[in-house]
């Protein structure tokens, strides 16, 4: 694994915990789904968690992220409580948007998480717009926008990146290339060699890293963030990874796939990989590992209990928030 | 007669038309290897091979745009746009190109294509995979918009949609894919623009589309118990619109309830109400009633979605309202 | 009172709001250096500088998508999408994102943006630069849709559109940019959702939008000569829809003609007819009449466009029809 | 100027004539517009004619082209009569689509001209679809799709080129980079170095040529066409040129532009450039040049007379062709 620059042991352990928490959450919701206890269909990010943790760790509180359907880790690193995420998967009032939204597109203004989209790729132009707001307000904030290889074939990828490039916006585009778009392998939807090189067509750098190497992701993301923060413009960061589960829990892992491919990638699973590295470095030992496991496990079970004990949204919730309340400013002028 | 699900009926229509006409072919996201996320096209790859059905990149605008190009060159593409909510990103190819190709070419190059899309609310999909989009496309000359509600019609209408030389938006309700119904074995078609009287009655006319047809039929059955004979009309296509069948029914019943899943305001029900208010006003014995979703995005979750989607009960309430108010209108007139 | 053109009134609204609120800014294709292809934003660059108004790449989806992103971060973008026909390529940002942001965020991040678009037919533009698109967007909860017809309203409504915390589609008719009218000097707003009785009358109600308001007023003047007092209602916004004003008028006149430039079938006129048929049926003394474009794409050329766009004469014919058929409906009822 | 490969003297003179005819047509319609005699607002292609002539010359009759709003030359080379094009600008019944369409998006099925679009960039996916039809029918035909630098920023550019690349479709994308998108210079809507290199992101070659060098365009187009015809897939051909007039006749040439830039490009005007080259090569002499001038001039004036003498469309034309007539095939099945 690549180095871990300025990261202290405390950082490393914290990152490891986020990685583990994300994995534990994903595995648990897959179980809960199988038991018919969830409302939301899980789109598991198992195998890709290093991207969200590596890229979001070290961001400032006022920076913003716009996760893809596969960036569960980002919600955790940004601090959205496990309870709230779990309640969202149960469509409870204590979940997302009072129960009106699912967890995988949930936003959290206070924690700098922008609302995601079920329209794959559409978030890319929205992220550019958020970065535009920072630029216009002279705020040295950065937007991290996550999306997959499939999303990179949408027109909005092109328009969003070109727009960001032309205005040198403070945004980092994190492309989670997990080899598949639903049941279609990258080789069938992309004839190029890599996605990172597309950045040149928009006038900014593209970088390709091992998305399962949390340190490589962190390092590349940090320099892209610094670049953006200092006014040098966007970066396209292609993180090569692999989706270890099916597209969603309706699709068995093996759907349309050669299991040897899956097995090959299990070897590169970012979680055991980081754990081994931290043990090698003496940052973690069996006791510490077990303690973190217990701690994470308890947090998940607490969230499940919270979610299952939470009330469903009241029927009035359906009609809330269709429009934001008119501000007094509207009647600032005389009416005529 | 044998029974098929809507899913099987649509697949059978595709298979028969692909057999009949070598220029008919299918493409879209995950339609070939996987057989479509709703499994409608399952097995067609094995049967017809990779030149007749293939998977594409995640590019709805290119999917429909390429269908337009292939269609003007004489092919008969049938493309799948997984969720009708994605109409927003395929809209230009559909509205500004497919719909206007024949006109702008003076009739030289029509665009005979079919865009199949799954629409309709369900508890698990959220605001971006559940919308009923027909009203977004209903003011676009050149388009044909089909909304089947039974396996029989899904097959017969899709065959017509594939055979017509004009672009067709074929809307399939997600919750009806598994719905079973009788489907003849022979090669029949259901002509576009012909509504179906799904349940005869003379007390009140209920005009519905898609899933609402079934809610209306349930309502009609419940009302029959109270001696109220509701006539349920399944529009089957909203463009062309079968005005005759609607007007004939209203002239008989004097009352109309219009039910669709999309929100009432700005929905296609307004068009039906307008046609009646223009051409059969004198036959109306009670105010028109519309039943549709409330003015909100489609929410996530069972509880809120159940509250969102128009129910059998809502249709029954509307029917009773038209009957109750029989004299009102004369009075306050 | 001083007179301004719609173009100048819209520009003045932009200037005043940009002055009032530093978070209001403008972007779009050729809006800054050139001042917009319709010259609406001319001079704003000199006045406010390149951070408050700037030109973008030819990317409508990015323009509206970026407006959504900037809006949820608290800015108040006012973007120009040159021709409303391009709604098809900005539709996703508008319908699936701007309109649903407040809902999907549980009220945390509304998207206060305005998308200004020029719509309406003219002889030289052809099928892709002339459509009236309001009906495509009228079934989308979360949106507000404004269609001013006078300089006074264009200014007052745009100020309201910029100040409301919700996304607004602001439709400007190309043929009205040069239209002059009185515009007060003071800082007034026209509330969204309030129709205007542009011409009082008690014989028949004519509900219209945009250019059709002027055709309706011409018709009303011509009819007055024959002693027929038509009441012309300018909706000003179709979402929110001012039902009260429409219903109050119909309850008075007993007759209604609805006029819009888009094709009749599937147009917003259906919604208005439905509201009347639901809530004022008993007051109708004649069938509802709709006046709109025929079921064709917008053609090219003076001769065909003149035949396409609803005329004053068509409105007059519709009015006479509602009057002529006064007793019919009772008879055939 | 670059060489002219297999072109015979006859070819050279014919190409010169197309170049001249296009220029004469464009200049004449600008005059007619100024006189208020036209219905269609001219979007002059003066200065860019070498692209349409160079790229279309030598295509087969069964190949197809999809011109941009700036590829007037393509209509001529494909054989659409000058009379018909002129009548279309007058919105006459003898023009495009019976008078329902303008000249700059007109199609002609028999001559392999696909209907263009007023939605800039949208034609790119349509062209890919036409190429798809050729591929599926195993026809060794090629589609030439023309569009500008502004169009290259539309999502449809991205989706169309990626789609064509993935399926290796027989299409050549001819990008007319004339330095401007309406009143916006390329530098303000593009942060990259060149457009040709974007092709790599779609897995096919991009080539950049001097768009004012008719031979360079022809040569590059011919090899791209051969590539496409032989199943090797698409090419993005960026032709660097300049728009000598305003975006359209509503905008004076100088609108938002530095006239020195315009003057500089006048030196590179492809018409005098080709004329001088053919004189140098002894293919043309003053007498021949004058004869061609007279001939072209007569053709244009004949077209003007034809257009002005043609009837406007009858009112019924408005209602024609909204839908194509149902084919008997529809009722092939029994109705039920
Ligand atoms: C515009 C659009 N098209 C199709 C879909 C259906 N869909 C959901 S996820 C997905 C694949 C996305 O692939 P990718 O971007 O690589 O993300 P991944 O799932 O691999 O993380 C598809 C096709 C969608 N939600 N939106
Ligand atoms: C989608 C779309 N946006 C905007 C316009 C308005 N418009 C017409 S031509 C043009 C500029 C096109 O630039 P380019 O593609 O470089 O072609 P050029 O005119 O330079 O030949 C614009 C913005 C349009 N017709 N379509
Ligand atoms: Mg992927
Ligand atoms: Mg250009």
PDB file of C-alpha atoms in Angstrom, chain B residues 42-271:
ATOM      1  CA  UNK B  42     -35.510 -12.132 -20.996  1.00  0.00           C
ATOM      2  CA  UNK B  43     -34.658 -14.850 -23.477  1.00  0.00           C
ATOM      3  CA  UNK B  44     -34.750 -12.655 -26.559  1.00  0.00           C
ATOM      4  CA  UNK B  45     -30.952 -12.550 -26.803  1.00  0.00           C
ATOM      5  CA  UNK B  46     -30.752 -16.339 -26.920  1.00  0.00           C
ATOM      6  CA  UNK B  47     -33.514 -16.414 -29.500  1.00  0.00           C
ATOM      7  CA  UNK B  48     -32.523 -13.540 -31.788  1.00  0.00           C
ATOM      8  CA  UNK B  49     -28.837 -12.971 -31.159  1.00  0.00           C
ATOM      9  CA  UNK B  50     -26.777  -9.857 -30.418  1.00  0.00           C
ATOM     10  CA  UNK B  51     -27.686  -7.970 -33.593  1.00  0.00           C
ATOM     11  CA  UNK B  52     -31.393  -7.956 -32.804  1.00  0.00           C
ATOM     12  CA  UNK B  53     -31.109  -7.110 -29.117  1.00  0.00           C
ATOM     13  CA  UNK B  54     -28.157  -5.516 -27.329  1.00  0.00           C
ATOM     14  CA  UNK B  55     -27.111  -3.572 -24.252  1.00  0.00           C
ATOM     15  CA  UNK B  56     -26.051   0.066 -24.382  1.00  0.00           C
ATOM     16  CA  UNK B  57     -24.093   2.532 -22.276  1.00  0.00           C
ATOM     17  CA  UNK B  58     -25.964   4.485 -19.587  1.00  0.00           C
ATOM     18  CA  UNK B  59     -27.039   7.148 -22.078  1.00  0.00           C
ATOM     19  CA  UNK B  60     -30.782   7.610 -22.420  1.00  0.00           C
ATOM     20  CA  UNK B  61     -30.453  10.565 -24.752  1.00  0.00           C
ATOM     21  CA  UNK B  62     -28.250   8.534 -27.083  1.00  0.00           C
ATOM     22  CA  UNK B  63     -30.550   5.534 -26.803  1.00  0.00           C
ATOM     23  CA  UNK B  64     -33.601   7.431 -27.996  1.00  0.00           C
ATOM     24  CA  UNK B  65     -31.603   9.668 -30.336  1.00  0.00           C
ATOM     25  CA  UNK B  66     -30.026   6.633 -31.985  1.00  0.00           C
ATOM     26  CA  UNK B  67     -33.457   5.050 -32.239  1.00  0.00           C
ATOM     27  CA  UNK B  68     -34.584   8.130 -34.159  1.00  0.00           C
ATOM     28  CA  UNK B  69     -31.626   7.849 -36.522  1.00  0.00           C
ATOM     29  CA  UNK B  70     -32.116   4.138 -37.086  1.00  0.00           C
ATOM     30  CA  UNK B  71     -35.853   4.640 -37.571  1.00  0.00           C
ATOM     31  CA  UNK B  72     -35.483   7.339 -40.210  1.00  0.00           C
ATOM     32  CA  UNK B  73     -33.197   4.913 -42.048  1.00  0.00           C
ATOM     33  CA  UNK B  74     -36.037   2.402 -42.142  1.00  0.00           C
ATOM     34  CA  UNK B  75     -35.374   0.257 -39.101  1.00  0.00           C
ATOM     35  CA  UNK B  76     -38.010  -0.354 -36.411  1.00  0.00           C
ATOM     36  CA  UNK B  77     -36.204   0.134 -33.109  1.00  0.00           C
ATOM     37  CA  UNK B  78     -37.951  -0.719 -29.865  1.00  0.00           C
ATOM     38  CA  UNK B  79     -35.908   0.785 -27.058  1.00  0.00           C
ATOM     39  CA  UNK B  80     -36.281   0.382 -23.339  1.00  0.00           C
ATOM     40  CA  UNK B  81     -35.830   3.401 -21.092  1.00  0.00           C
ATOM     41  CA  UNK B  82     -35.900   1.653 -17.758  1.00  0.00           C
ATOM     42  CA  UNK B  83     -37.853   4.179 -15.717  1.00  0.00           C
ATOM     43  CA  UNK B  84     -40.265   6.710 -17.206  1.00  0.00           C
ATOM     44  CA  UNK B  85     -38.776   9.325 -14.868  1.00  0.00           C
ATOM     45  CA  UNK B  86     -35.860   9.368 -17.286  1.00  0.00           C
ATOM     46  CA  UNK B  87     -38.157  10.877 -19.893  1.00  0.00           C
ATOM     47  CA  UNK B  88     -36.521  14.109 -18.741  1.00  0.00           C
ATOM     48  CA  UNK B  89     -33.199  13.086 -20.284  1.00  0.00           C
ATOM     49  CA  UNK B  90     -34.626  11.484 -23.434  1.00  0.00           C
ATOM     50  CA  UNK B  91     -37.220  14.181 -23.969  1.00  0.00           C
ATOM     51  CA  UNK B  92     -35.371  16.085 -26.659  1.00  0.00           C
ATOM     52  CA  UNK B  93     -34.932  13.076 -28.920  1.00  0.00           C
ATOM     53  CA  UNK B  94     -38.585  12.222 -28.356  1.00  0.00           C
ATOM     54  CA  UNK B  95     -40.238  15.645 -28.545  1.00  0.00           C
ATOM     55  CA  UNK B  96     -38.025  17.663 -30.860  1.00  0.00           C
ATOM     56  CA  UNK B  97     -36.834  14.860 -33.111  1.00  0.00           C
ATOM     57  CA  UNK B  98     -38.914  11.666 -33.201  1.00  0.00           C
ATOM     58  CA  UNK B  99     -42.185  13.599 -33.047  1.00  0.00           C
ATOM     59  CA  UNK B 100     -41.210  16.130 -35.734  1.00  0.00           C
ATOM     60  CA  UNK B 101     -39.178  14.018 -38.165  1.00  0.00           C
ATOM     61  CA  UNK B 102     -42.066  13.222 -40.464  1.00  0.00           C
ATOM     62  CA  UNK B 103     -43.248  16.822 -40.498  1.00  0.00           C
ATOM     63  CA  UNK B 104     -39.850  18.424 -41.029  1.00  0.00           C
ATOM     64  CA  UNK B 105     -39.054  15.950 -43.791  1.00  0.00           C
ATOM     65  CA  UNK B 106     -42.332  16.557 -45.573  1.00  0.00           C
ATOM     66  CA  UNK B 107     -43.263  12.928 -45.034  1.00  0.00           C
ATOM     67  CA  UNK B 108     -40.021  11.545 -46.454  1.00  0.00           C
ATOM     68  CA  UNK B 109     -38.535  10.130 -43.269  1.00  0.00           C
ATOM     69  CA  UNK B 110     -40.973   9.190 -40.514  1.00  0.00           C
ATOM     70  CA  UNK B 111     -39.481   7.823 -37.292  1.00  0.00           C
ATOM     71  CA  UNK B 112     -41.169   4.483 -36.533  1.00  0.00           C
ATOM     72  CA  UNK B 113     -39.803   3.746 -33.105  1.00  0.00           C
ATOM     73  CA  UNK B 114     -41.196   2.589 -29.802  1.00  0.00           C
ATOM     74  CA  UNK B 115     -39.870   3.802 -26.461  1.00  0.00           C
ATOM     75  CA  UNK B 116     -40.899   1.400 -23.706  1.00  0.00           C
ATOM     76  CA  UNK B 117     -40.775   2.856 -20.202  1.00  0.00           C
ATOM     77  CA  UNK B 118     -41.845   1.607 -16.784  1.00  0.00           C
ATOM     78  CA  UNK B 119     -43.862   4.132 -14.816  1.00  0.00           C
ATOM     79  CA  UNK B 120     -45.921   4.289 -11.655  1.00  0.00           C
ATOM     80  CA  UNK B 121     -45.410   4.500  -7.924  1.00  0.00           C
ATOM     81  CA  UNK B 122     -44.256   1.807  -5.578  1.00  0.00           C
ATOM     82  CA  UNK B 123     -43.064   2.009  -1.965  1.00  0.00           C
ATOM     83  CA  UNK B 124     -39.379   1.292  -2.470  1.00  0.00           C
ATOM     84  CA  UNK B 125     -38.366   3.463  -5.416  1.00  0.00           C
ATOM     85  CA  UNK B 126     -38.515   7.045  -4.185  1.00  0.00           C
ATOM     86  CA  UNK B 127     -39.186  10.261  -6.079  1.00  0.00           C
ATOM     87  CA  UNK B 128     -37.012   9.505  -9.123  1.00  0.00           C
ATOM     88  CA  UNK B 129     -38.280   6.067 -10.163  1.00  0.00           C
ATOM     89  CA  UNK B 130     -42.032   6.351  -9.766  1.00  0.00           C
ATOM     90  CA  UNK B 131     -43.543   9.186 -11.760  1.00  0.00           C
ATOM     91  CA  UNK B 132     -46.450   8.912 -14.174  1.00  0.00           C
ATOM     92  CA  UNK B 133     -45.237  11.048 -17.048  1.00  0.00           C
ATOM     93  CA  UNK B 134     -47.945  10.873 -19.712  1.00  0.00           C
ATOM     94  CA  UNK B 135     -49.063  14.477 -19.214  1.00  0.00           C
ATOM     95  CA  UNK B 136     -45.520  15.733 -19.908  1.00  0.00           C
ATOM     96  CA  UNK B 137     -45.810  14.326 -23.418  1.00  0.00           C
ATOM     97  CA  UNK B 138     -49.515  14.761 -24.144  1.00  0.00           C
ATOM     98  CA  UNK B 139     -49.225  18.197 -25.761  1.00  0.00           C
ATOM     99  CA  UNK B 140     -46.711  17.088 -28.403  1.00  0.00           C
ATOM    100  CA  UNK B 141     -48.145  16.603 -31.922  1.00  0.00           C
ATOM    101  CA  UNK B 142     -46.471  13.692 -33.684  1.00  0.00           C
ATOM    102  CA  UNK B 143     -46.328  11.412 -30.674  1.00  0.00           C
ATOM    103  CA  UNK B 144     -48.559   8.460 -29.888  1.00  0.00           C
ATOM    104  CA  UNK B 145     -48.906   7.561 -26.200  1.00  0.00           C
ATOM    105  CA  UNK B 146     -50.020   4.117 -25.093  1.00  0.00           C
ATOM    106  CA  UNK B 147     -50.867   2.954 -21.552  1.00  0.00           C
ATOM    107  CA  UNK B 148     -51.996  -0.683 -21.433  1.00  0.00           C
ATOM    108  CA  UNK B 149     -53.612  -2.130 -18.342  1.00  0.00           C
ATOM    109  CA  UNK B 150     -54.010  -5.816 -19.200  1.00  0.00           C
ATOM    110  CA  UNK B 151     -51.807  -8.549 -20.703  1.00  0.00           C
ATOM    111  CA  UNK B 152     -54.194  -8.779 -23.647  1.00  0.00           C
ATOM    112  CA  UNK B 153     -53.920  -5.096 -24.434  1.00  0.00           C
ATOM    113  CA  UNK B 154     -50.214  -4.879 -23.640  1.00  0.00           C
ATOM    114  CA  UNK B 155     -49.533  -7.441 -26.348  1.00  0.00           C
ATOM    115  CA  UNK B 156     -52.001  -6.152 -28.904  1.00  0.00           C
ATOM    116  CA  UNK B 157     -51.083  -2.524 -28.405  1.00  0.00           C
ATOM    117  CA  UNK B 158     -47.342  -3.139 -28.526  1.00  0.00           C
ATOM    118  CA  UNK B 159     -47.756  -4.947 -31.833  1.00  0.00           C
ATOM    119  CA  UNK B 160     -49.679  -1.962 -33.175  1.00  0.00           C
ATOM    120  CA  UNK B 161     -47.060   0.395 -31.739  1.00  0.00           C
ATOM    121  CA  UNK B 162     -44.284  -1.482 -33.520  1.00  0.00           C
ATOM    122  CA  UNK B 163     -46.210  -1.580 -36.806  1.00  0.00           C
ATOM    123  CA  UNK B 164     -47.265   2.046 -36.935  1.00  0.00           C
ATOM    124  CA  UNK B 165     -44.850   4.255 -38.904  1.00  0.00           C
ATOM    125  CA  UNK B 166     -44.928   6.853 -36.139  1.00  0.00           C
ATOM    126  CA  UNK B 167     -43.053   7.222 -32.839  1.00  0.00           C
ATOM    127  CA  UNK B 168     -44.827   5.659 -29.872  1.00  0.00           C
ATOM    128  CA  UNK B 169     -44.264   6.098 -26.155  1.00  0.00           C
ATOM    129  CA  UNK B 170     -45.309   2.822 -24.574  1.00  0.00           C
ATOM    130  CA  UNK B 171     -45.882   3.198 -20.824  1.00  0.00           C
ATOM    131  CA  UNK B 172     -45.815   0.018 -18.739  1.00  0.00           C
ATOM    132  CA  UNK B 173     -46.956   0.173 -15.130  1.00  0.00           C
ATOM    133  CA  UNK B 174     -44.440  -1.503 -12.840  1.00  0.00           C
ATOM    134  CA  UNK B 175     -47.105  -2.966 -10.592  1.00  0.00           C
ATOM    135  CA  UNK B 176     -48.853  -4.583 -13.556  1.00  0.00           C
ATOM    136  CA  UNK B 177     -45.888  -6.574 -14.929  1.00  0.00           C
ATOM    137  CA  UNK B 178     -46.914  -9.543 -12.836  1.00  0.00           C
ATOM    138  CA  UNK B 179     -50.637  -9.127 -13.487  1.00  0.00           C
ATOM    139  CA  UNK B 180     -52.145 -12.170 -15.212  1.00  0.00           C
ATOM    140  CA  UNK B 181     -54.855 -12.202 -17.836  1.00  0.00           C
ATOM    141  CA  UNK B 182     -56.135 -14.069 -20.861  1.00  0.00           C
ATOM    142  CA  UNK B 183     -54.137 -13.612 -24.043  1.00  0.00           C
ATOM    143  CA  UNK B 184     -55.241 -15.179 -27.341  1.00  0.00           C
ATOM    144  CA  UNK B 185     -52.704 -17.355 -29.154  1.00  0.00           C
ATOM    145  CA  UNK B 186     -53.390 -15.830 -32.562  1.00  0.00           C
ATOM    146  CA  UNK B 187     -51.685 -12.836 -34.121  1.00  0.00           C
ATOM    147  CA  UNK B 188     -54.049 -10.046 -33.077  1.00  0.00           C
ATOM    148  CA  UNK B 189     -53.471  -6.338 -32.684  1.00  0.00           C
ATOM    149  CA  UNK B 190     -55.307  -3.760 -30.603  1.00  0.00           C
ATOM    150  CA  UNK B 191     -55.686  -0.635 -32.741  1.00  0.00           C
ATOM    151  CA  UNK B 192     -54.199   2.542 -31.271  1.00  0.00           C
ATOM    152  CA  UNK B 193     -56.790   5.053 -30.161  1.00  0.00           C
ATOM    153  CA  UNK B 194     -59.539   2.639 -29.246  1.00  0.00           C
ATOM    154  CA  UNK B 195     -60.681   2.719 -25.642  1.00  0.00           C
ATOM    155  CA  UNK B 196     -62.096  -0.393 -24.033  1.00  0.00           C
ATOM    156  CA  UNK B 197     -65.282  -0.554 -22.014  1.00  0.00           C
ATOM    157  CA  UNK B 198     -63.780  -2.705 -19.268  1.00  0.00           C
ATOM    158  CA  UNK B 199     -67.009  -2.870 -17.294  1.00  0.00           C
ATOM    159  CA  UNK B 200     -70.395  -1.810 -18.650  1.00  0.00           C
ATOM    160  CA  UNK B 201     -72.760   0.267 -16.569  1.00  0.00           C
ATOM    161  CA  UNK B 202     -75.226   3.093 -16.907  1.00  0.00           C
ATOM    162  CA  UNK B 203     -75.056   5.012 -13.634  1.00  0.00           C
ATOM    163  CA  UNK B 204     -71.716   6.743 -13.986  1.00  0.00           C
ATOM    164  CA  UNK B 205     -68.745   6.727 -16.346  1.00  0.00           C
ATOM    165  CA  UNK B 206     -65.294   6.085 -14.867  1.00  0.00           C
ATOM    166  CA  UNK B 207     -62.462   6.830 -17.306  1.00  0.00           C
ATOM    167  CA  UNK B 208     -59.100   5.455 -16.236  1.00  0.00           C
ATOM    168  CA  UNK B 209     -55.602   4.530 -17.379  1.00  0.00           C
ATOM    169  CA  UNK B 210     -53.048   1.915 -16.325  1.00  0.00           C
ATOM    170  CA  UNK B 211     -53.195   0.779 -12.729  1.00  0.00           C
ATOM    171  CA  UNK B 212     -56.202   3.025 -12.119  1.00  0.00           C
ATOM    172  CA  UNK B 213     -58.251   0.847 -14.456  1.00  0.00           C
ATOM    173  CA  UNK B 214     -57.946  -1.958 -11.925  1.00  0.00           C
ATOM    174  CA  UNK B 215     -58.742   0.335  -9.007  1.00  0.00           C
ATOM    175  CA  UNK B 216     -61.784   1.505 -10.972  1.00  0.00           C
ATOM    176  CA  UNK B 217     -62.882  -2.067 -11.656  1.00  0.00           C
ATOM    177  CA  UNK B 218     -62.549  -2.901  -7.955  1.00  0.00           C
ATOM    178  CA  UNK B 219     -64.589   0.209  -7.201  1.00  0.00           C
ATOM    179  CA  UNK B 220     -67.216  -0.812  -9.779  1.00  0.00           C
ATOM    180  CA  UNK B 221     -67.533  -4.245  -8.187  1.00  0.00           C
ATOM    181  CA  UNK B 222     -67.931  -2.716  -4.740  1.00  0.00           C
ATOM    182  CA  UNK B 223     -70.503  -0.235  -6.055  1.00  0.00           C
ATOM    183  CA  UNK B 224     -72.475  -2.951  -7.813  1.00  0.00           C
ATOM    184  CA  UNK B 225     -73.135  -4.421  -4.374  1.00  0.00           C
ATOM    185  CA  UNK B 226     -74.959  -1.167  -3.626  1.00  0.00           C
ATOM    186  CA  UNK B 227     -76.826  -1.395  -6.909  1.00  0.00           C
ATOM    187  CA  UNK B 228     -74.697   1.249  -8.615  1.00  0.00           C
ATOM    188  CA  UNK B 229     -73.625   0.267 -12.117  1.00  0.00           C
ATOM    189  CA  UNK B 230     -70.472   2.121 -13.023  1.00  0.00           C
ATOM    190  CA  UNK B 231     -69.135   1.927 -16.576  1.00  0.00           C
ATOM    191  CA  UNK B 232     -65.354   1.666 -16.542  1.00  0.00           C
ATOM    192  CA  UNK B 233     -63.547   2.878 -19.648  1.00  0.00           C
ATOM    193  CA  UNK B 234     -59.912   1.917 -20.096  1.00  0.00           C
ATOM    194  CA  UNK B 235     -58.458   4.525 -22.463  1.00  0.00           C
ATOM    195  CA  UNK B 236     -55.553   2.249 -23.522  1.00  0.00           C
ATOM    196  CA  UNK B 237     -53.989   5.156 -25.418  1.00  0.00           C
ATOM    197  CA  UNK B 238     -54.281   8.852 -24.599  1.00  0.00           C
ATOM    198  CA  UNK B 239     -52.977   9.887 -28.010  1.00  0.00           C
ATOM    199  CA  UNK B 240     -54.916   9.117 -30.141  1.00  0.00           C
ATOM    200  CA  UNK B 241     -57.756   9.689 -27.698  1.00  0.00           C
ATOM    201  CA  UNK B 242     -60.980   7.770 -28.261  1.00  0.00           C
ATOM    202  CA  UNK B 243     -63.412  10.626 -27.662  1.00  0.00           C
ATOM    203  CA  UNK B 244     -66.357   8.716 -29.131  1.00  0.00           C
ATOM    204  CA  UNK B 245     -66.321   5.992 -26.501  1.00  0.00           C
ATOM    205  CA  UNK B 246     -66.018   8.526 -23.675  1.00  0.00           C
ATOM    206  CA  UNK B 247     -68.785  10.760 -25.022  1.00  0.00           C
ATOM    207  CA  UNK B 248     -71.128   7.869 -25.787  1.00  0.00           C
ATOM    208  CA  UNK B 249     -70.786   6.667 -22.220  1.00  0.00           C
ATOM    209  CA  UNK B 250     -71.308  10.104 -20.680  1.00  0.00           C
ATOM    210  CA  UNK B 251     -74.347  10.687 -22.853  1.00  0.00           C
ATOM    211  CA  UNK B 252     -75.708   7.474 -21.355  1.00  0.00           C
ATOM    212  CA  UNK B 253     -74.693   7.995 -17.715  1.00  0.00           C
ATOM    213  CA  UNK B 254     -74.677  11.773 -17.354  1.00  0.00           C
ATOM    214  CA  UNK B 255     -71.846  11.486 -14.841  1.00  0.00           C
ATOM    215  CA  UNK B 256     -68.081  11.126 -15.141  1.00  0.00           C
ATOM    216  CA  UNK B 257     -65.182  10.325 -12.837  1.00  0.00           C
ATOM    217  CA  UNK B 258     -61.684  10.512 -14.314  1.00  0.00           C
ATOM    218  CA  UNK B 259     -58.901   8.587 -12.588  1.00  0.00           C
ATOM    219  CA  UNK B 260     -55.163   8.632 -13.232  1.00  0.00           C
ATOM    220  CA  UNK B 261     -52.131   8.092 -11.048  1.00  0.00           C
ATOM    221  CA  UNK B 262     -50.333  11.346 -11.790  1.00  0.00           C
ATOM    222  CA  UNK B 263     -51.261  14.479  -9.827  1.00  0.00           C
ATOM    223  CA  UNK B 264     -54.686  15.928 -10.646  1.00  0.00           C
ATOM    224  CA  UNK B 265     -53.481  19.453 -11.449  1.00  0.00           C
ATOM    225  CA  UNK B 266     -52.114  19.551 -14.988  1.00  0.00           C
ATOM    226  CA  UNK B 267     -52.769  15.839 -15.458  1.00  0.00           C
ATOM    227  CA  UNK B 268     -54.303  14.322 -18.573  1.00  0.00           C
ATOM    228  CA  UNK B 269     -57.649  14.105 -16.789  1.00  0.00           C
ATOM    229  CA  UNK B 270     -58.093  17.787 -17.548  1.00  0.00           C
ATOM    230  CA  UNK B 271     -58.149  16.993 -21.254  1.00  0.00           C
TER     231      UNK B 271
END
